[in-house]
Amino acid sequence: MSYVESETARIEAGLRTRKRLRSKSNLLRYIWFNRYLYLMLTPALVYYLIFHYIPMYGAIVAFKDFSITKGILGSDWAGFKQFDYLFSQDKFWQVIKNTVIISLYRLTFGFPAPIIAALLLNEVRSRAFKKSVQTVIYLPHFISWVILGGILINLLSTDSGVVNNIIKLFGGTPIGFLSNETYFRSTLVFSMIWKEFGWNTIIYMAALAGISPHLYEAAVLDGANRFQRLLYLTLPLIRSTIMLVLILRLGGIMEAGFEQIFVLYNPAVYRVSDIIDTYVYRIGLTDGRFSLAAAVGLFKSLINFGLLVIANWLSRKMGENGVY
C-alpha cells in the first residue's frame, strides 16, 4: 500500500470515528434536553420491567418438570416433553380451533363496528345528540364481565329470561343461547361487540378530528356528495389508523376473551367454547400442572408474535406505517 493510500485510509477512519462520537454526543444532548419527558416515562418503564420483562424467566417452566418445593431453577429439566405431550392431545387442537374461530368471528364482526359508529357520529351535526349517543355506547365498557355475565344469564335464561319470554309470546320455542352449541359463539360475539364497540370508537373519532375541515369544503366545491367524501376523503385519511389497529388485533388473534368466556361458558358448551386461556386455567390452577400450562402459554405467545410480524410486514407492503 502506497503512502497516499495509507494516509487516505487513516483520514477516512478518523472521520468515521469522529462521526460516531458526534452521533453519541448528539444523542446524549437530545436525552438531556428532554430529560423531564424521560423522567415522566420512568414509572411506565419500571412497571413493564418489573411485571412484564423480569417474569419472562418463568417461561423456562415450560421446559421443566416443575415442582413447587424445588422452585423454578431447582426443578428437573424436561426439554420438549411438555410440548410433545400437548401436540399429541386431541383436546389441545380442539381448543386451538375454538380460539381461532372465536377470534376470527370477533375480528370479522367486531372490527368494523367501531369504524362504522365513528363515521356515523362524525356526520351528526347536533353536538348535544352526538355527546349523548357517545355516552350511551361507551357505558357498557365500564361494566365488568362478572356483572355483565350475570345480566346476560338472566336476560337469556330459557325459563324466565326476557328474550325467551318474548320469543314464547310470539309462539316460538325458547332458545338456549348460553347452553346450545349452535348459538353460544354468536352470543359471545354479539355481547362483545355491544360491550366494546362504543369505547373503541374513541380511536377513530380522534383520527377523524384530525382531518382538516378545509378538505371537506374543497370536496363540496368540487361537487362531491357525502358518500364520495366518505369514500375518497375520510377513509383514505384514517386508513393508517385502521391498519395500526388491525395489526394489533391480528397480533392478538390467539386472545379470544378469557373473562367473557370464563363467566359465560359451562360444560354443555365446552366443545365449542373452550379456548387456550380457559384450558390453561384448568390444567394450571385447577389441576396443578404448571409446566404444561406454561408450555401452552408459550406456544400461544409465539403464534401471536409471528402473526404480529406478518401483519406488520403486510402493512408496510401496502404503504402504511407499522408498529415498528
PDB file of C-alpha atoms in Angstrom:
ATOM      1  CA  MET A   1       0.000   0.000   0.000  1.00  0.00           C
ATOM      2  CA  SER A   2       1.379   3.397  -1.008  1.00  0.00           C
ATOM      3  CA  TYR A   3       1.836   6.314   1.389  1.00  0.00           C
ATOM      4  CA  VAL A   4      -1.086   8.202  -0.204  1.00  0.00           C
ATOM      5  CA  GLU A   5      -3.416   5.197   0.172  1.00  0.00           C
ATOM      6  CA  SER A   6      -2.426   4.644   3.794  1.00  0.00           C
ATOM      7  CA  GLU A   7      -2.961   8.334   4.622  1.00  0.00           C
ATOM      8  CA  THR A   8      -6.344   8.293   2.879  1.00  0.00           C
ATOM      9  CA  ALA A   9      -7.410   5.201   4.850  1.00  0.00           C
ATOM     10  CA  ARG A  10      -6.230   6.818   8.094  1.00  0.00           C
ATOM     11  CA  ILE A  11      -8.174  10.019   7.391  1.00  0.00           C
ATOM     12  CA  GLU A  12     -11.343   8.082   6.476  1.00  0.00           C
ATOM     13  CA  ALA A  13     -11.062   6.017   9.673  1.00  0.00           C
ATOM     14  CA  GLY A  14     -10.652   9.222  11.672  1.00  0.00           C
ATOM     15  CA  LEU A  15     -13.728  10.758  10.039  1.00  0.00           C
ATOM     16  CA  ARG A  16     -15.798   7.663  10.804  1.00  0.00           C
ATOM     17  CA  THR A  17     -14.672   7.707  14.436  1.00  0.00           C
ATOM     18  CA  ARG A  18     -15.476  11.419  14.734  1.00  0.00           C
ATOM     19  CA  LYS A  19     -18.909  10.834  13.193  1.00  0.00           C
ATOM     20  CA  ARG A  20     -19.669   8.082  15.697  1.00  0.00           C
ATOM     21  CA  LEU A  21     -18.583  10.262  18.606  1.00  0.00           C
ATOM     22  CA  ARG A  22     -20.646  13.161  17.261  1.00  0.00           C
ATOM     23  CA  SER A  23     -23.746  10.959  16.934  1.00  0.00           C
ATOM     24  CA  LYS A  24     -23.292   9.704  20.505  1.00  0.00           C
ATOM     25  CA  SER A  25     -22.820  13.259  21.712  1.00  0.00           C
ATOM     26  CA  ASN A  26     -25.962  14.383  19.873  1.00  0.00           C
ATOM     27  CA  LEU A  27     -27.917  11.518  21.402  1.00  0.00           C
ATOM     28  CA  LEU A  28     -26.761  12.414  24.905  1.00  0.00           C
ATOM     29  CA  ARG A  29     -27.614  16.082  24.310  1.00  0.00           C
ATOM     30  CA  TYR A  30     -31.047  15.081  22.992  1.00  0.00           C
ATOM     31  CA  ILE A  31     -31.726  12.915  26.050  1.00  0.00           C
ATOM     32  CA  TRP A  32     -30.570  15.691  28.387  1.00  0.00           C
ATOM     33  CA  PHE A  33     -32.707  18.266  26.588  1.00  0.00           C
ATOM     34  CA  ASN A  34     -35.775  16.021  27.007  1.00  0.00           C
ATOM     35  CA  ARG A  35     -34.814  14.773  30.479  1.00  0.00           C
ATOM     36  CA  TYR A  36     -38.126  15.731  32.078  1.00  0.00           C
ATOM     37  CA  LEU A  37     -40.088  13.795  29.461  1.00  0.00           C
ATOM     38  CA  TYR A  38     -37.917  10.726  30.052  1.00  0.00           C
ATOM     39  CA  LEU A  39     -38.375  11.212  33.799  1.00  0.00           C
ATOM     40  CA  MET A  40     -42.153  11.119  33.302  1.00  0.00           C
ATOM     41  CA  LEU A  41     -41.714   7.943  31.256  1.00  0.00           C
ATOM     42  CA  THR A  42     -39.703   6.227  34.003  1.00  0.00           C
ATOM     43  CA  PRO A  43     -42.683   4.819  36.027  1.00  0.00           C
ATOM     44  CA  ALA A  44     -44.086   3.119  32.915  1.00  0.00           C
ATOM     45  CA  LEU A  45     -40.660   1.670  32.063  1.00  0.00           C
ATOM     46  CA  VAL A  46     -40.224   0.409  35.637  1.00  0.00           C
ATOM     47  CA  TYR A  47     -43.718  -1.135  35.541  1.00  0.00           C
ATOM     48  CA  TYR A  48     -43.021  -3.047  32.322  1.00  0.00           C
ATOM     49  CA  LEU A  49     -39.586  -4.088  33.552  1.00  0.00           C
ATOM     50  CA  ILE A  50     -40.897  -5.500  36.843  1.00  0.00           C
ATOM     51  CA  PHE A  51     -44.187  -7.030  35.703  1.00  0.00           C
ATOM     52  CA  HIS A  52     -43.505  -7.949  32.055  1.00  0.00           C
ATOM     53  CA  TYR A  53     -39.795  -8.468  31.367  1.00  0.00           C
ATOM     54  CA  ILE A  54     -38.349  -9.867  34.589  1.00  0.00           C
ATOM     55  CA  PRO A  55     -41.111 -12.540  34.869  1.00  0.00           C
ATOM     56  CA  MET A  56     -40.112 -13.805  31.400  1.00  0.00           C
ATOM     57  CA  TYR A  57     -37.537 -16.050  33.046  1.00  0.00           C
ATOM     58  CA  GLY A  58     -40.529 -18.076  34.261  1.00  0.00           C
ATOM     59  CA  ALA A  59     -41.022 -19.281  30.673  1.00  0.00           C
ATOM     60  CA  ILE A  60     -38.390 -21.945  31.351  1.00  0.00           C
ATOM     61  CA  VAL A  61     -41.047 -23.742  33.436  1.00  0.00           C
ATOM     62  CA  ALA A  62     -42.382 -24.995  30.090  1.00  0.00           C
ATOM     63  CA  PHE A  63     -39.146 -26.971  29.658  1.00  0.00           C
ATOM     64  CA  LYS A  64     -39.065 -28.458  33.164  1.00  0.00           C
ATOM     65  CA  ASP A  65     -40.952 -30.862  35.404  1.00  0.00           C
ATOM     66  CA  PHE A  66     -41.865 -28.059  37.751  1.00  0.00           C
ATOM     67  CA  SER A  67     -42.074 -28.754  41.469  1.00  0.00           C
ATOM     68  CA  ILE A  68     -43.212 -26.082  43.921  1.00  0.00           C
ATOM     69  CA  THR A  69     -40.847 -27.391  46.599  1.00  0.00           C
ATOM     70  CA  LYS A  70     -37.816 -27.277  44.269  1.00  0.00           C
ATOM     71  CA  GLY A  71     -38.634 -23.964  42.619  1.00  0.00           C
ATOM     72  CA  ILE A  72     -38.150 -22.967  39.011  1.00  0.00           C
ATOM     73  CA  LEU A  73     -34.371 -23.269  38.844  1.00  0.00           C
ATOM     74  CA  GLY A  74     -34.217 -26.388  41.012  1.00  0.00           C
ATOM     75  CA  SER A  75     -36.827 -28.397  39.082  1.00  0.00           C
ATOM     76  CA  ASP A  76     -35.676 -31.195  36.775  1.00  0.00           C
ATOM     77  CA  TRP A  77     -35.062 -30.321  33.128  1.00  0.00           C
ATOM     78  CA  ALA A  78     -37.592 -31.972  30.796  1.00  0.00           C
ATOM     79  CA  GLY A  79     -36.750 -30.485  27.392  1.00  0.00           C
ATOM     80  CA  PHE A  80     -39.666 -30.614  24.955  1.00  0.00           C
ATOM     81  CA  LYS A  81     -41.556 -33.250  26.934  1.00  0.00           C
ATOM     82  CA  GLN A  82     -44.497 -30.950  27.677  1.00  0.00           C
ATOM     83  CA  PHE A  83     -44.789 -29.854  24.046  1.00  0.00           C
ATOM     84  CA  ASP A  84     -44.674 -33.455  22.804  1.00  0.00           C
ATOM     85  CA  TYR A  85     -47.497 -34.325  25.168  1.00  0.00           C
ATOM     86  CA  LEU A  86     -49.539 -31.292  24.124  1.00  0.00           C
ATOM     87  CA  PHE A  87     -49.236 -31.897  20.407  1.00  0.00           C
ATOM     88  CA  SER A  88     -50.358 -35.495  20.861  1.00  0.00           C
ATOM     89  CA  GLN A  89     -53.607 -34.466  22.582  1.00  0.00           C
ATOM     90  CA  ASP A  90     -56.781 -34.028  20.515  1.00  0.00           C
ATOM     91  CA  LYS A  91     -58.126 -31.700  23.220  1.00  0.00           C
ATOM     92  CA  PHE A  92     -55.266 -29.260  22.637  1.00  0.00           C
ATOM     93  CA  TRP A  93     -56.013 -28.952  18.925  1.00  0.00           C
ATOM     94  CA  GLN A  94     -59.703 -28.549  19.744  1.00  0.00           C
ATOM     95  CA  VAL A  95     -59.030 -25.526  21.986  1.00  0.00           C
ATOM     96  CA  ILE A  96     -56.716 -24.077  19.313  1.00  0.00           C
ATOM     97  CA  LYS A  97     -59.522 -24.436  16.771  1.00  0.00           C
ATOM     98  CA  ASN A  98     -62.072 -22.847  19.130  1.00  0.00           C
ATOM     99  CA  THR A  99     -59.712 -19.945  19.883  1.00  0.00           C
ATOM    100  CA  VAL A 100     -59.078 -19.201  16.214  1.00  0.00           C
ATOM    101  CA  ILE A 101     -62.751 -19.474  15.234  1.00  0.00           C
ATOM    102  CA  ILE A 102     -63.985 -17.221  18.058  1.00  0.00           C
ATOM    103  CA  SER A 103     -61.197 -14.699  17.416  1.00  0.00           C
ATOM    104  CA  LEU A 104     -61.989 -14.588  13.695  1.00  0.00           C
ATOM    105  CA  TYR A 105     -65.673 -14.063  14.488  1.00  0.00           C
ATOM    106  CA  ARG A 106     -64.743 -11.206  16.827  1.00  0.00           C
ATOM    107  CA  LEU A 107     -62.419  -9.718  14.208  1.00  0.00           C
ATOM    108  CA  THR A 108     -64.827 -10.079  11.284  1.00  0.00           C
ATOM    109  CA  PHE A 109     -67.878  -8.630  13.006  1.00  0.00           C
ATOM    110  CA  GLY A 110     -66.329  -6.615  15.840  1.00  0.00           C
ATOM    111  CA  PHE A 111     -63.544  -4.790  13.992  1.00  0.00           C
ATOM    112  CA  PRO A 112     -65.740  -2.829  11.521  1.00  0.00           C
ATOM    113  CA  ALA A 113     -68.359  -1.896  14.155  1.00  0.00           C
ATOM    114  CA  PRO A 114     -66.432   0.983  15.844  1.00  0.00           C
ATOM    115  CA  ILE A 115     -65.325   2.310  12.437  1.00  0.00           C
ATOM    116  CA  ILE A 116     -68.927   2.451  11.222  1.00  0.00           C
ATOM    117  CA  ALA A 117     -70.075   4.022  14.501  1.00  0.00           C
ATOM    118  CA  ALA A 118     -67.338   6.685  14.325  1.00  0.00           C
ATOM    119  CA  LEU A 119     -68.164   7.516  10.706  1.00  0.00           C
ATOM    120  CA  LEU A 120     -71.869   7.856  11.522  1.00  0.00           C
ATOM    121  CA  LEU A 121     -71.201  10.023  14.580  1.00  0.00           C
ATOM    122  CA  ASN A 122     -68.861  12.180  12.505  1.00  0.00           C
ATOM    123  CA  GLU A 123     -71.794  13.077  10.253  1.00  0.00           C
ATOM    124  CA  VAL A 124     -74.000  14.189  13.156  1.00  0.00           C
ATOM    125  CA  ARG A 125     -74.151  17.974  13.391  1.00  0.00           C
ATOM    126  CA  SER A 126     -76.040  18.258  16.694  1.00  0.00           C
ATOM    127  CA  ARG A 127     -73.344  18.405  19.350  1.00  0.00           C
ATOM    128  CA  ALA A 128     -75.738  17.511  22.188  1.00  0.00           C
ATOM    129  CA  PHE A 129     -77.088  14.473  20.345  1.00  0.00           C
ATOM    130  CA  LYS A 130     -73.576  13.295  19.442  1.00  0.00           C
ATOM    131  CA  LYS A 131     -72.378  13.547  23.051  1.00  0.00           C
ATOM    132  CA  SER A 132     -75.484  11.718  24.306  1.00  0.00           C
ATOM    133  CA  VAL A 133     -75.001   8.853  21.856  1.00  0.00           C
ATOM    134  CA  GLN A 134     -71.304   8.611  22.696  1.00  0.00           C
ATOM    135  CA  THR A 135     -72.062   8.407  26.413  1.00  0.00           C
ATOM    136  CA  VAL A 136     -74.694   5.698  25.930  1.00  0.00           C
ATOM    137  CA  ILE A 137     -72.490   3.473  23.748  1.00  0.00           C
ATOM    138  CA  TYR A 138     -69.421   3.989  25.983  1.00  0.00           C
ATOM    139  CA  LEU A 139     -71.152   2.917  29.206  1.00  0.00           C
ATOM    140  CA  PRO A 140     -71.082  -0.899  28.725  1.00  0.00           C
ATOM    141  CA  HIS A 141     -67.272  -0.777  28.559  1.00  0.00           C
ATOM    142  CA  PHE A 142     -67.155   0.212  32.237  1.00  0.00           C
ATOM    143  CA  ILE A 143     -69.244  -2.774  33.326  1.00  0.00           C
ATOM    144  CA  SER A 144     -67.106  -5.777  34.265  1.00  0.00           C
ATOM    145  CA  TRP A 145     -67.782  -9.122  32.609  1.00  0.00           C
ATOM    146  CA  VAL A 146     -68.719 -10.569  36.005  1.00  0.00           C
ATOM    147  CA  ILE A 147     -71.655  -8.151  36.295  1.00  0.00           C
ATOM    148  CA  LEU A 148     -72.462  -8.210  32.602  1.00  0.00           C
ATOM    149  CA  GLY A 149     -72.343 -12.008  32.593  1.00  0.00           C
ATOM    150  CA  GLY A 150     -74.953 -12.150  35.334  1.00  0.00           C
ATOM    151  CA  ILE A 151     -77.155  -9.730  33.399  1.00  0.00           C
ATOM    152  CA  LEU A 152     -76.843 -11.811  30.211  1.00  0.00           C
ATOM    153  CA  ILE A 153     -77.586 -15.053  32.041  1.00  0.00           C
ATOM    154  CA  ASN A 154     -80.772 -13.544  33.448  1.00  0.00           C
ATOM    155  CA  LEU A 155     -81.813 -11.991  30.129  1.00  0.00           C
ATOM    156  CA  LEU A 156     -81.150 -15.142  28.081  1.00  0.00           C
ATOM    157  CA  SER A 157     -82.399 -17.772  30.535  1.00  0.00           C
ATOM    158  CA  THR A 158     -84.644 -20.373  28.889  1.00  0.00           C
ATOM    159  CA  ASP A 159     -87.021 -20.368  31.881  1.00  0.00           C
ATOM    160  CA  SER A 160     -87.542 -16.748  32.867  1.00  0.00           C
ATOM    161  CA  GLY A 161     -85.299 -14.708  30.599  1.00  0.00           C
ATOM    162  CA  VAL A 162     -86.806 -11.608  28.974  1.00  0.00           C
ATOM    163  CA  VAL A 163     -85.588 -12.592  25.495  1.00  0.00           C
ATOM    164  CA  ASN A 164     -87.076 -16.081  25.608  1.00  0.00           C
ATOM    165  CA  ASN A 165     -90.300 -14.761  27.121  1.00  0.00           C
ATOM    166  CA  ILE A 166     -90.663 -12.508  24.086  1.00  0.00           C
ATOM    167  CA  ILE A 167     -89.932 -15.466  21.791  1.00  0.00           C
ATOM    168  CA  LYS A 168     -92.603 -17.548  23.573  1.00  0.00           C
ATOM    169  CA  LEU A 169     -95.026 -14.634  23.387  1.00  0.00           C
ATOM    170  CA  PHE A 170     -94.852 -14.827  19.601  1.00  0.00           C
ATOM    171  CA  GLY A 171     -95.299 -18.607  19.641  1.00  0.00           C
ATOM    172  CA  GLY A 172     -91.639 -19.564  19.312  1.00  0.00           C
ATOM    173  CA  THR A 173     -89.593 -22.177  21.155  1.00  0.00           C
ATOM    174  CA  PRO A 174     -87.159 -20.984  23.862  1.00  0.00           C
ATOM    175  CA  ILE A 175     -83.548 -20.874  22.672  1.00  0.00           C
ATOM    176  CA  GLY A 176     -80.622 -21.876  24.863  1.00  0.00           C
ATOM    177  CA  PHE A 177     -78.304 -19.028  23.894  1.00  0.00           C
ATOM    178  CA  LEU A 178     -75.753 -19.997  26.549  1.00  0.00           C
ATOM    179  CA  SER A 179     -76.372 -23.745  26.676  1.00  0.00           C
ATOM    180  CA  ASN A 180     -76.720 -24.628  22.999  1.00  0.00           C
ATOM    181  CA  GLU A 181     -73.535 -25.102  20.962  1.00  0.00           C
ATOM    182  CA  THR A 182     -75.232 -23.669  17.871  1.00  0.00           C
ATOM    183  CA  TYR A 183     -75.901 -20.269  19.444  1.00  0.00           C
ATOM    184  CA  PHE A 184     -73.144 -19.881  22.020  1.00  0.00           C
ATOM    185  CA  ARG A 185     -70.426 -18.414  19.779  1.00  0.00           C
ATOM    186  CA  SER A 186     -72.858 -15.965  18.182  1.00  0.00           C
ATOM    187  CA  THR A 187     -73.955 -14.849  21.649  1.00  0.00           C
ATOM    188  CA  LEU A 188     -70.319 -14.328  22.641  1.00  0.00           C
ATOM    189  CA  VAL A 189     -69.550 -12.188  19.611  1.00  0.00           C
ATOM    190  CA  PHE A 190     -72.735 -10.121  19.854  1.00  0.00           C
ATOM    191  CA  SER A 191     -72.248  -9.382  23.572  1.00  0.00           C
ATOM    192  CA  MET A 192     -68.579  -8.495  22.998  1.00  0.00           C
ATOM    193  CA  ILE A 193     -69.486  -6.016  20.224  1.00  0.00           C
ATOM    194  CA  TRP A 194     -72.197  -4.463  22.381  1.00  0.00           C
ATOM    195  CA  LYS A 195     -69.793  -4.002  25.286  1.00  0.00           C
ATOM    196  CA  GLU A 196     -66.690  -2.738  23.498  1.00  0.00           C
ATOM    197  CA  PHE A 197     -67.522  -1.128  20.151  1.00  0.00           C
ATOM    198  CA  GLY A 198     -68.507   2.209  21.703  1.00  0.00           C
ATOM    199  CA  TRP A 199     -65.221   2.516  23.587  1.00  0.00           C
ATOM    200  CA  ASN A 200     -63.185   1.583  20.504  1.00  0.00           C
ATOM    201  CA  THR A 201     -64.810   4.395  18.528  1.00  0.00           C
ATOM    202  CA  ILE A 202     -62.668   6.831  20.555  1.00  0.00           C
ATOM    203  CA  ILE A 203     -59.625   5.904  18.461  1.00  0.00           C
ATOM    204  CA  TYR A 204     -61.382   6.587  15.173  1.00  0.00           C
ATOM    205  CA  MET A 205     -63.149   9.703  16.445  1.00  0.00           C
ATOM    206  CA  ALA A 206     -59.722  11.098  17.370  1.00  0.00           C
ATOM    207  CA  ALA A 207     -58.410  10.271  13.886  1.00  0.00           C
ATOM    208  CA  LEU A 208     -61.449  11.920  12.263  1.00  0.00           C
ATOM    209  CA  ALA A 209     -60.996  15.023  14.421  1.00  0.00           C
ATOM    210  CA  GLY A 210     -57.536  15.455  12.899  1.00  0.00           C
ATOM    211  CA  ILE A 211     -58.882  15.855   9.355  1.00  0.00           C
ATOM    212  CA  SER A 212     -58.895  19.492   8.251  1.00  0.00           C
ATOM    213  CA  PRO A 213     -62.396  20.900   7.572  1.00  0.00           C
ATOM    214  CA  HIS A 214     -60.911  22.756   4.573  1.00  0.00           C
ATOM    215  CA  LEU A 215     -60.544  19.433   2.771  1.00  0.00           C
ATOM    216  CA  TYR A 216     -64.270  18.787   3.105  1.00  0.00           C
ATOM    217  CA  GLU A 217     -65.053  22.321   1.966  1.00  0.00           C
ATOM    218  CA  ALA A 218     -62.885  21.837  -1.120  1.00  0.00           C
ATOM    219  CA  ALA A 219     -64.573  18.499  -1.838  1.00  0.00           C
ATOM    220  CA  VAL A 220     -68.018  20.135  -1.568  1.00  0.00           C
ATOM    221  CA  LEU A 221     -66.935  22.861  -4.004  1.00  0.00           C
ATOM    222  CA  ASP A 222     -65.801  20.127  -6.397  1.00  0.00           C
ATOM    223  CA  GLY A 223     -69.308  18.657  -6.261  1.00  0.00           C
ATOM    224  CA  ALA A 224     -68.601  15.576  -4.093  1.00  0.00           C
ATOM    225  CA  ASN A 225     -71.626  14.206  -2.258  1.00  0.00           C
ATOM    226  CA  ARG A 226     -71.491  12.709   1.260  1.00  0.00           C
ATOM    227  CA  PHE A 227     -70.778   9.176   0.071  1.00  0.00           C
ATOM    228  CA  GLN A 228     -67.979  10.351  -2.217  1.00  0.00           C
ATOM    229  CA  ARG A 229     -66.439  12.428   0.577  1.00  0.00           C
ATOM    230  CA  LEU A 230     -66.555   9.362   2.805  1.00  0.00           C
ATOM    231  CA  LEU A 231     -65.083   7.045   0.166  1.00  0.00           C
ATOM    232  CA  TYR A 232     -62.381   9.264  -1.325  1.00  0.00           C
ATOM    233  CA  LEU A 233     -61.507  11.575   1.565  1.00  0.00           C
ATOM    234  CA  THR A 234     -62.409  10.302   5.029  1.00  0.00           C
ATOM    235  CA  LEU A 235     -61.477   6.630   4.698  1.00  0.00           C
ATOM    236  CA  PRO A 236     -58.089   7.227   2.988  1.00  0.00           C
ATOM    237  CA  LEU A 237     -57.135   9.774   5.668  1.00  0.00           C
ATOM    238  CA  ILE A 238     -57.854   7.380   8.562  1.00  0.00           C
ATOM    239  CA  ARG A 239     -56.538   4.303   6.766  1.00  0.00           C
ATOM    240  CA  SER A 240     -53.240   4.374   8.669  1.00  0.00           C
ATOM    241  CA  THR A 241     -55.134   4.313  11.991  1.00  0.00           C
ATOM    242  CA  ILE A 242     -57.320   1.453  10.778  1.00  0.00           C
ATOM    243  CA  MET A 243     -54.244  -0.522   9.689  1.00  0.00           C
ATOM    244  CA  LEU A 244     -52.478   0.065  13.010  1.00  0.00           C
ATOM    245  CA  VAL A 245     -55.468  -1.180  14.999  1.00  0.00           C
ATOM    246  CA  LEU A 246     -55.841  -4.133  12.624  1.00  0.00           C
ATOM    247  CA  ILE A 247     -52.198  -5.111  13.119  1.00  0.00           C
ATOM    248  CA  LEU A 248     -52.631  -5.096  16.881  1.00  0.00           C
ATOM    249  CA  ARG A 249     -55.834  -7.115  16.593  1.00  0.00           C
ATOM    250  CA  LEU A 250     -54.178  -9.686  14.335  1.00  0.00           C
ATOM    251  CA  GLY A 251     -51.260  -9.912  16.748  1.00  0.00           C
ATOM    252  CA  GLY A 252     -53.737 -10.920  19.457  1.00  0.00           C
ATOM    253  CA  ILE A 253     -55.693 -13.413  17.352  1.00  0.00           C
ATOM    254  CA  MET A 254     -54.984 -16.122  19.928  1.00  0.00           C
ATOM    255  CA  GLU A 255     -56.667 -13.999  22.606  1.00  0.00           C
ATOM    256  CA  ALA A 256     -60.354 -14.871  22.415  1.00  0.00           C
ATOM    257  CA  GLY A 257     -61.502 -13.094  25.587  1.00  0.00           C
ATOM    258  CA  PHE A 258     -60.853 -15.141  28.721  1.00  0.00           C
ATOM    259  CA  GLU A 259     -63.015 -13.131  31.142  1.00  0.00           C
ATOM    260  CA  GLN A 260     -66.098 -13.183  28.944  1.00  0.00           C
ATOM    261  CA  ILE A 261     -65.912 -16.894  28.132  1.00  0.00           C
ATOM    262  CA  PHE A 262     -64.971 -17.888  31.682  1.00  0.00           C
ATOM    263  CA  VAL A 263     -68.057 -16.125  33.030  1.00  0.00           C
ATOM    264  CA  LEU A 264     -70.492 -17.364  30.375  1.00  0.00           C
ATOM    265  CA  TYR A 265     -69.406 -20.874  29.397  1.00  0.00           C
ATOM    266  CA  ASN A 266     -70.448 -24.152  31.015  1.00  0.00           C
ATOM    267  CA  PRO A 267     -69.758 -27.885  30.475  1.00  0.00           C
ATOM    268  CA  ALA A 268     -72.632 -28.125  27.963  1.00  0.00           C
ATOM    269  CA  VAL A 269     -70.744 -25.909  25.502  1.00  0.00           C
ATOM    270  CA  TYR A 270     -67.127 -26.827  26.290  1.00  0.00           C
ATOM    271  CA  ARG A 271     -66.720 -28.392  22.838  1.00  0.00           C
ATOM    272  CA  VAL A 272     -67.210 -25.045  21.062  1.00  0.00           C
ATOM    273  CA  SER A 273     -66.195 -22.565  23.773  1.00  0.00           C
ATOM    274  CA  ASP A 274     -63.104 -23.958  25.493  1.00  0.00           C
ATOM    275  CA  ILE A 275     -60.203 -21.712  24.397  1.00  0.00           C
ATOM    276  CA  ILE A 276     -56.490 -21.665  25.163  1.00  0.00           C
ATOM    277  CA  ASP A 277     -56.816 -19.348  28.178  1.00  0.00           C
ATOM    278  CA  THR A 278     -59.587 -21.355  29.853  1.00  0.00           C
ATOM    279  CA  TYR A 279     -57.654 -24.560  29.095  1.00  0.00           C
ATOM    280  CA  VAL A 280     -54.529 -23.090  30.724  1.00  0.00           C
ATOM    281  CA  TYR A 281     -56.607 -22.030  33.740  1.00  0.00           C
ATOM    282  CA  ARG A 282     -57.969 -25.536  34.235  1.00  0.00           C
ATOM    283  CA  ILE A 283     -54.753 -27.510  33.756  1.00  0.00           C
ATOM    284  CA  GLY A 284     -52.591 -24.929  35.546  1.00  0.00           C
ATOM    285  CA  LEU A 285     -54.538 -23.626  38.525  1.00  0.00           C
ATOM    286  CA  THR A 286     -57.165 -26.344  38.901  1.00  0.00           C
ATOM    287  CA  ASP A 287     -55.074 -29.457  38.112  1.00  0.00           C
ATOM    288  CA  GLY A 288     -51.717 -28.014  39.251  1.00  0.00           C
ATOM    289  CA  ARG A 289     -49.877 -28.974  36.035  1.00  0.00           C
ATOM    290  CA  PHE A 290     -47.858 -25.776  35.865  1.00  0.00           C
ATOM    291  CA  SER A 291     -45.280 -26.919  33.321  1.00  0.00           C
ATOM    292  CA  LEU A 292     -47.972 -27.988  30.879  1.00  0.00           C
ATOM    293  CA  ALA A 293     -49.860 -24.717  31.338  1.00  0.00           C
ATOM    294  CA  ALA A 294     -46.635 -22.747  30.772  1.00  0.00           C
ATOM    295  CA  ALA A 295     -45.982 -24.722  27.569  1.00  0.00           C
ATOM    296  CA  VAL A 296     -49.448 -23.836  26.241  1.00  0.00           C
ATOM    297  CA  GLY A 297     -48.973 -20.172  27.142  1.00  0.00           C
ATOM    298  CA  LEU A 298     -45.545 -20.035  25.490  1.00  0.00           C
ATOM    299  CA  PHE A 299     -46.890 -21.665  22.335  1.00  0.00           C
ATOM    300  CA  LYS A 300     -49.714 -19.094  22.207  1.00  0.00           C
ATOM    301  CA  SER A 301     -47.283 -16.199  22.665  1.00  0.00           C
ATOM    302  CA  LEU A 302     -45.068 -17.425  19.816  1.00  0.00           C
ATOM    303  CA  ILE A 303     -48.077 -17.672  17.489  1.00  0.00           C
ATOM    304  CA  ASN A 304     -49.174 -14.150  18.449  1.00  0.00           C
ATOM    305  CA  PHE A 305     -45.665 -12.820  17.840  1.00  0.00           C
ATOM    306  CA  GLY A 306     -45.498 -14.454  14.412  1.00  0.00           C
ATOM    307  CA  LEU A 307     -48.891 -13.043  13.422  1.00  0.00           C
ATOM    308  CA  LEU A 308     -47.858  -9.569  14.597  1.00  0.00           C
ATOM    309  CA  VAL A 309     -44.694  -9.660  12.475  1.00  0.00           C
ATOM    310  CA  ILE A 310     -46.601 -10.881   9.404  1.00  0.00           C
ATOM    311  CA  ALA A 311     -49.336  -8.255   9.814  1.00  0.00           C
ATOM    312  CA  ASN A 312     -46.741  -5.513  10.243  1.00  0.00           C
ATOM    313  CA  TRP A 313     -44.897  -6.677   7.099  1.00  0.00           C
ATOM    314  CA  LEU A 314     -48.104  -6.700   5.077  1.00  0.00           C
ATOM    315  CA  SER A 315     -48.947  -3.208   6.322  1.00  0.00           C
ATOM    316  CA  ARG A 316     -45.589  -1.869   5.159  1.00  0.00           C
ATOM    317  CA  LYS A 317     -46.007  -3.606   1.808  1.00  0.00           C
ATOM    318  CA  MET A 318     -49.300  -1.726   1.413  1.00  0.00           C
ATOM    319  CA  GLY A 319     -47.519   1.577   2.021  1.00  0.00           C
ATOM    320  CA  GLU A 320     -48.746   2.140   5.586  1.00  0.00           C
ATOM    321  CA  ASN A 321     -46.792   2.595   8.799  1.00  0.00           C
ATOM    322  CA  GLY A 322     -46.402  -0.446  11.002  1.00  0.00           C
ATOM    323  CA  VAL A 323     -45.993  -0.731  14.745  1.00  0.00           C
ATOM    324  CA  TYR A 324     -42.187  -0.795  14.329  1.00  0.00           C
TER     325      TYR A 324
END
